[in-house]
Amino acid sequence: MESTTVNKTKWVIDPMHSELQFKVKHLVISTVTGQFAQYSGEVTTDDDSFTNAQVSLTIDVASISTNNAQRDGHLKSEEFFAVEKYPQITFKSTSVEKTGSDAFKLTGDLTIRD
């Protein structure tokens, strides 16, 4: 019987050298840009192909900023993210597919408000 050992490599997102931004079309005439200041995440893989990589991300919803305090308060309210009841957004990958020499398609479960 032959035994094999898999050496996993893990990368942790460094918030000092990363950013988590989003853009949303608003009424088809403008685009709202925002960011989350507090988040954590990691990528774990067995090899350089990344096809078996596991990716996870946790976002502190209260850290949202669109550079508009009134809009940020509305986004944190029960009408949108309901921050007090659901303080985190999470993502866990289910598959990673190589689509080009430097490109991948990441599929997974995104949880917002449970």
mmCIF file with all atom_site columns, C-alpha atoms in Angstrom:
data_model
loop_
_atom_site.group_PDB
_atom_site.id
_atom_site.type_symbol
_atom_site.label_atom_id
_atom_site.label_alt_id
_atom_site.label_comp_id
_atom_site.label_asym_id
_atom_site.label_entity_id
_atom_site.label_seq_id
_atom_site.pdbx_PDB_ins_code
_atom_site.Cartn_x
_atom_site.Cartn_y
_atom_site.Cartn_z
_atom_site.occupancy
_atom_site.B_iso_or_equiv
_atom_site.pdbx_formal_charge
_atom_site.auth_seq_id
_atom_site.auth_comp_id
_atom_site.auth_asym_id
_atom_site.auth_atom_id
_atom_site.pdbx_PDB_model_num
ATOM 1   C CA . MET A 1 1   ? 0.000   0.000  0.000   1.00 0.00 ? 1   MET A CA 1
ATOM 2   C CA . GLU A 1 2   ? 1.397   3.323  -1.061  1.00 0.00 ? 2   GLU A CA 1
ATOM 3   C CA . SER A 1 3   ? 0.875   6.456  0.999   1.00 0.00 ? 3   SER A CA 1
ATOM 4   C CA . THR A 1 4   ? 0.798   9.934  -0.469  1.00 0.00 ? 4   THR A CA 1
ATOM 5   C CA . THR A 1 5   ? 0.998   13.210 1.352   1.00 0.00 ? 5   THR A CA 1
ATOM 6   C CA . VAL A 1 6   ? -0.668  16.273 -0.090  1.00 0.00 ? 6   VAL A CA 1
ATOM 7   C CA . ASN A 1 7   ? 0.928   19.569 0.806   1.00 0.00 ? 7   ASN A CA 1
ATOM 8   C CA . LYS A 1 8   ? -1.703  22.257 0.766   1.00 0.00 ? 8   LYS A CA 1
ATOM 9   C CA . THR A 1 9   ? -0.768  25.873 0.232   1.00 0.00 ? 9   THR A CA 1
ATOM 10  C CA . LYS A 1 10  ? -2.853  28.573 1.881   1.00 0.00 ? 10  LYS A CA 1
ATOM 11  C CA . TRP A 1 11  ? -2.960  32.266 1.038   1.00 0.00 ? 11  TRP A CA 1
ATOM 12  C CA . VAL A 1 12  ? -4.687  34.720 3.363   1.00 0.00 ? 12  VAL A CA 1
ATOM 13  C CA . ILE A 1 13  ? -6.058  38.014 2.034   1.00 0.00 ? 13  ILE A CA 1
ATOM 14  C CA . ASP A 1 14  ? -4.006  40.914 3.363   1.00 0.00 ? 14  ASP A CA 1
ATOM 15  C CA . PRO A 1 15  ? -6.426  43.844 3.852   1.00 0.00 ? 15  PRO A CA 1
ATOM 16  C CA . MET A 1 16  ? -3.515  46.285 3.908   1.00 0.00 ? 16  MET A CA 1
ATOM 17  C CA . HIS A 1 17  ? -2.729  45.367 0.290   1.00 0.00 ? 17  HIS A CA 1
ATOM 18  C CA . SER A 1 18  ? -6.235  44.513 -0.955  1.00 0.00 ? 18  SER A CA 1
ATOM 19  C CA . GLU A 1 19  ? -9.581  46.148 -1.473  1.00 0.00 ? 19  GLU A CA 1
ATOM 20  C CA . LEU A 1 20  ? -13.124 44.887 -1.826  1.00 0.00 ? 20  LEU A CA 1
ATOM 21  C CA . GLN A 1 21  ? -15.159 47.152 -4.081  1.00 0.00 ? 21  GLN A CA 1
ATOM 22  C CA . PHE A 1 22  ? -18.471 46.955 -5.931  1.00 0.00 ? 22  PHE A CA 1
ATOM 23  C CA . LYS A 1 23  ? -20.314 48.927 -8.605  1.00 0.00 ? 23  LYS A CA 1
ATOM 24  C CA . VAL A 1 24  ? -24.085 49.035 -9.024  1.00 0.00 ? 24  VAL A CA 1
ATOM 25  C CA . LYS A 1 25  ? -26.077 50.678 -11.816 1.00 0.00 ? 25  LYS A CA 1
ATOM 26  C CA . HIS A 1 26  ? -28.610 53.108 -10.351 1.00 0.00 ? 26  HIS A CA 1
ATOM 27  C CA . LEU A 1 27  ? -31.678 53.964 -12.454 1.00 0.00 ? 27  LEU A CA 1
ATOM 28  C CA . VAL A 1 28  ? -29.651 53.167 -15.600 1.00 0.00 ? 28  VAL A CA 1
ATOM 29  C CA . ILE A 1 29  ? -28.158 56.677 -15.562 1.00 0.00 ? 29  ILE A CA 1
ATOM 30  C CA . SER A 1 30  ? -25.444 56.446 -12.926 1.00 0.00 ? 30  SER A CA 1
ATOM 31  C CA . THR A 1 31  ? -23.186 53.939 -11.249 1.00 0.00 ? 31  THR A CA 1
ATOM 32  C CA . VAL A 1 32  ? -22.743 53.792 -7.474  1.00 0.00 ? 32  VAL A CA 1
ATOM 33  C CA . THR A 1 33  ? -19.292 52.653 -6.370  1.00 0.00 ? 33  THR A CA 1
ATOM 34  C CA . GLY A 1 34  ? -18.664 51.400 -2.862  1.00 0.00 ? 34  GLY A CA 1
ATOM 35  C CA . GLN A 1 35  ? -16.428 49.259 -0.760  1.00 0.00 ? 35  GLN A CA 1
ATOM 36  C CA . PHE A 1 36  ? -16.290 47.112 2.333   1.00 0.00 ? 36  PHE A CA 1
ATOM 37  C CA . ALA A 1 37  ? -13.448 48.062 4.686   1.00 0.00 ? 37  ALA A CA 1
ATOM 38  C CA . GLN A 1 38  ? -13.516 44.938 6.895   1.00 0.00 ? 38  GLN A CA 1
ATOM 39  C CA . TYR A 1 39  ? -13.228 41.451 5.409   1.00 0.00 ? 39  TYR A CA 1
ATOM 40  C CA . SER A 1 40  ? -11.177 38.291 5.595   1.00 0.00 ? 40  SER A CA 1
ATOM 41  C CA . GLY A 1 41  ? -10.570 35.466 3.198   1.00 0.00 ? 41  GLY A CA 1
ATOM 42  C CA . GLU A 1 42  ? -8.283  32.706 2.105   1.00 0.00 ? 42  GLU A CA 1
ATOM 43  C CA . VAL A 1 43  ? -7.431  30.423 -0.808  1.00 0.00 ? 43  VAL A CA 1
ATOM 44  C CA . THR A 1 44  ? -6.209  26.872 -0.227  1.00 0.00 ? 44  THR A CA 1
ATOM 45  C CA . THR A 1 45  ? -4.936  24.604 -3.006  1.00 0.00 ? 45  THR A CA 1
ATOM 46  C CA . ASP A 1 46  ? -3.020  21.379 -3.513  1.00 0.00 ? 46  ASP A CA 1
ATOM 47  C CA . ASP A 1 47  ? -1.066  22.468 -6.595  1.00 0.00 ? 47  ASP A CA 1
ATOM 48  C CA . ASP A 1 48  ? -0.286  25.261 -9.052  1.00 0.00 ? 48  ASP A CA 1
ATOM 49  C CA . SER A 1 49  ? -3.254  24.491 -11.316 1.00 0.00 ? 49  SER A CA 1
ATOM 50  C CA . PHE A 1 50  ? -5.731  25.966 -8.794  1.00 0.00 ? 50  PHE A CA 1
ATOM 51  C CA . THR A 1 51  ? -8.461  23.730 -10.251 1.00 0.00 ? 51  THR A CA 1
ATOM 52  C CA . ASN A 1 52  ? -8.976  22.182 -6.820  1.00 0.00 ? 52  ASN A CA 1
ATOM 53  C CA . ALA A 1 53  ? -8.676  25.478 -4.926  1.00 0.00 ? 53  ALA A CA 1
ATOM 54  C CA . GLN A 1 54  ? -11.010 26.289 -2.065  1.00 0.00 ? 54  GLN A CA 1
ATOM 55  C CA . VAL A 1 55  ? -11.848 29.976 -1.695  1.00 0.00 ? 55  VAL A CA 1
ATOM 56  C CA . SER A 1 56  ? -13.650 31.572 1.235   1.00 0.00 ? 56  SER A CA 1
ATOM 57  C CA . LEU A 1 57  ? -14.502 35.172 2.054   1.00 0.00 ? 57  LEU A CA 1
ATOM 58  C CA . THR A 1 58  ? -16.282 36.805 5.013   1.00 0.00 ? 58  THR A CA 1
ATOM 59  C CA . ILE A 1 59  ? -17.387 40.450 4.829   1.00 0.00 ? 59  ILE A CA 1
ATOM 60  C CA . ASP A 1 60  ? -18.371 42.697 7.732   1.00 0.00 ? 60  ASP A CA 1
ATOM 61  C CA . VAL A 1 61  ? -21.476 44.343 6.245   1.00 0.00 ? 61  VAL A CA 1
ATOM 62  C CA . ALA A 1 62  ? -21.365 47.266 8.705   1.00 0.00 ? 62  ALA A CA 1
ATOM 63  C CA . SER A 1 63  ? -18.102 48.358 7.071   1.00 0.00 ? 63  SER A CA 1
ATOM 64  C CA . ILE A 1 64  ? -19.880 49.307 3.826   1.00 0.00 ? 64  ILE A CA 1
ATOM 65  C CA . SER A 1 65  ? -19.087 52.758 2.422   1.00 0.00 ? 65  SER A CA 1
ATOM 66  C CA . THR A 1 66  ? -20.418 54.478 -0.689  1.00 0.00 ? 66  THR A CA 1
ATOM 67  C CA . ASN A 1 67  ? -19.139 57.921 0.370   1.00 0.00 ? 67  ASN A CA 1
ATOM 68  C CA . ASN A 1 68  ? -22.698 58.920 1.257   1.00 0.00 ? 68  ASN A CA 1
ATOM 69  C CA . ALA A 1 69  ? -23.675 58.502 4.925   1.00 0.00 ? 69  ALA A CA 1
ATOM 70  C CA . GLN A 1 70  ? -27.420 58.614 4.230   1.00 0.00 ? 70  GLN A CA 1
ATOM 71  C CA . ARG A 1 71  ? -27.181 55.914 1.538   1.00 0.00 ? 71  ARG A CA 1
ATOM 72  C CA . ASP A 1 72  ? -24.862 53.811 3.724   1.00 0.00 ? 72  ASP A CA 1
ATOM 73  C CA . GLY A 1 73  ? -27.376 53.978 6.574   1.00 0.00 ? 73  GLY A CA 1
ATOM 74  C CA . HIS A 1 74  ? -30.141 52.905 4.196   1.00 0.00 ? 74  HIS A CA 1
ATOM 75  C CA . LEU A 1 75  ? -28.047 49.979 2.919   1.00 0.00 ? 75  LEU A CA 1
ATOM 76  C CA . LYS A 1 76  ? -27.447 48.840 6.524   1.00 0.00 ? 76  LYS A CA 1
ATOM 77  C CA . SER A 1 77  ? -31.175 49.019 7.349   1.00 0.00 ? 77  SER A CA 1
ATOM 78  C CA . GLU A 1 78  ? -33.763 46.214 7.387   1.00 0.00 ? 78  GLU A CA 1
ATOM 79  C CA . GLU A 1 79  ? -34.749 47.192 3.843   1.00 0.00 ? 79  GLU A CA 1
ATOM 80  C CA . PHE A 1 80  ? -31.413 46.011 2.420   1.00 0.00 ? 80  PHE A CA 1
ATOM 81  C CA . PHE A 1 81  ? -28.645 44.202 4.332   1.00 0.00 ? 81  PHE A CA 1
ATOM 82  C CA . ALA A 1 82  ? -30.263 44.237 7.827   1.00 0.00 ? 82  ALA A CA 1
ATOM 83  C CA . VAL A 1 83  ? -26.826 44.548 9.453   1.00 0.00 ? 83  VAL A CA 1
ATOM 84  C CA . GLU A 1 84  ? -28.020 44.019 13.025  1.00 0.00 ? 84  GLU A CA 1
ATOM 85  C CA . LYS A 1 85  ? -29.622 40.674 12.166  1.00 0.00 ? 85  LYS A CA 1
ATOM 86  C CA . TYR A 1 86  ? -27.196 39.586 9.419   1.00 0.00 ? 86  TYR A CA 1
ATOM 87  C CA . PRO A 1 87  ? -23.778 41.141 10.149  1.00 0.00 ? 87  PRO A CA 1
ATOM 88  C CA . GLN A 1 88  ? -21.809 39.090 7.601   1.00 0.00 ? 88  GLN A CA 1
ATOM 89  C CA . ILE A 1 89  ? -21.811 38.193 3.925   1.00 0.00 ? 89  ILE A CA 1
ATOM 90  C CA . THR A 1 90  ? -19.999 34.939 3.154   1.00 0.00 ? 90  THR A CA 1
ATOM 91  C CA . PHE A 1 91  ? -18.711 33.229 0.031   1.00 0.00 ? 91  PHE A CA 1
ATOM 92  C CA . LYS A 1 92  ? -17.485 29.633 -0.237  1.00 0.00 ? 92  LYS A CA 1
ATOM 93  C CA . SER A 1 93  ? -16.314 28.244 -3.552  1.00 0.00 ? 93  SER A CA 1
ATOM 94  C CA . THR A 1 94  ? -17.746 25.059 -5.016  1.00 0.00 ? 94  THR A CA 1
ATOM 95  C CA . SER A 1 95  ? -15.525 24.914 -8.116  1.00 0.00 ? 95  SER A CA 1
ATOM 96  C CA . VAL A 1 96  ? -12.695 26.657 -9.915  1.00 0.00 ? 96  VAL A CA 1
ATOM 97  C CA . GLU A 1 97  ? -12.355 26.311 -13.685 1.00 0.00 ? 97  GLU A CA 1
ATOM 98  C CA . LYS A 1 98  ? -9.356  27.501 -15.696 1.00 0.00 ? 98  LYS A CA 1
ATOM 99  C CA . THR A 1 99  ? -10.662 29.564 -18.633 1.00 0.00 ? 99  THR A CA 1
ATOM 100 C CA . GLY A 1 100 ? -7.409  31.005 -19.990 1.00 0.00 ? 100 GLY A CA 1
ATOM 101 C CA . SER A 1 101 ? -3.706  31.229 -19.313 1.00 0.00 ? 101 SER A CA 1
ATOM 102 C CA . ASP A 1 102 ? -4.295  33.714 -16.487 1.00 0.00 ? 102 ASP A CA 1
ATOM 103 C CA . ALA A 1 103 ? -8.074  33.479 -16.031 1.00 0.00 ? 103 ALA A CA 1
ATOM 104 C CA . PHE A 1 104 ? -10.383 31.349 -13.898 1.00 0.00 ? 104 PHE A CA 1
ATOM 105 C CA . LYS A 1 105 ? -14.125 30.994 -13.407 1.00 0.00 ? 105 LYS A CA 1
ATOM 106 C CA . LEU A 1 106 ? -14.952 30.845 -9.700  1.00 0.00 ? 106 LEU A CA 1
ATOM 107 C CA . THR A 1 107 ? -18.313 29.336 -8.732  1.00 0.00 ? 107 THR A CA 1
ATOM 108 C CA . GLY A 1 108 ? -19.644 29.171 -5.212  1.00 0.00 ? 108 GLY A CA 1
ATOM 109 C CA . ASP A 1 109 ? -22.264 29.928 -2.596  1.00 0.00 ? 109 ASP A CA 1
ATOM 110 C CA . LEU A 1 110 ? -22.800 33.596 -1.742  1.00 0.00 ? 110 LEU A CA 1
ATOM 111 C CA . THR A 1 111 ? -24.816 34.123 1.436   1.00 0.00 ? 111 THR A CA 1
ATOM 112 C CA . ILE A 1 112 ? -26.442 37.502 2.064   1.00 0.00 ? 112 ILE A CA 1
ATOM 113 C CA . ARG A 1 113 ? -29.097 37.711 4.804   1.00 0.00 ? 113 ARG A CA 1
ATOM 114 C CA . ASP A 1 114 ? -28.965 33.934 5.330   1.00 0.00 ? 114 ASP A CA 1
#
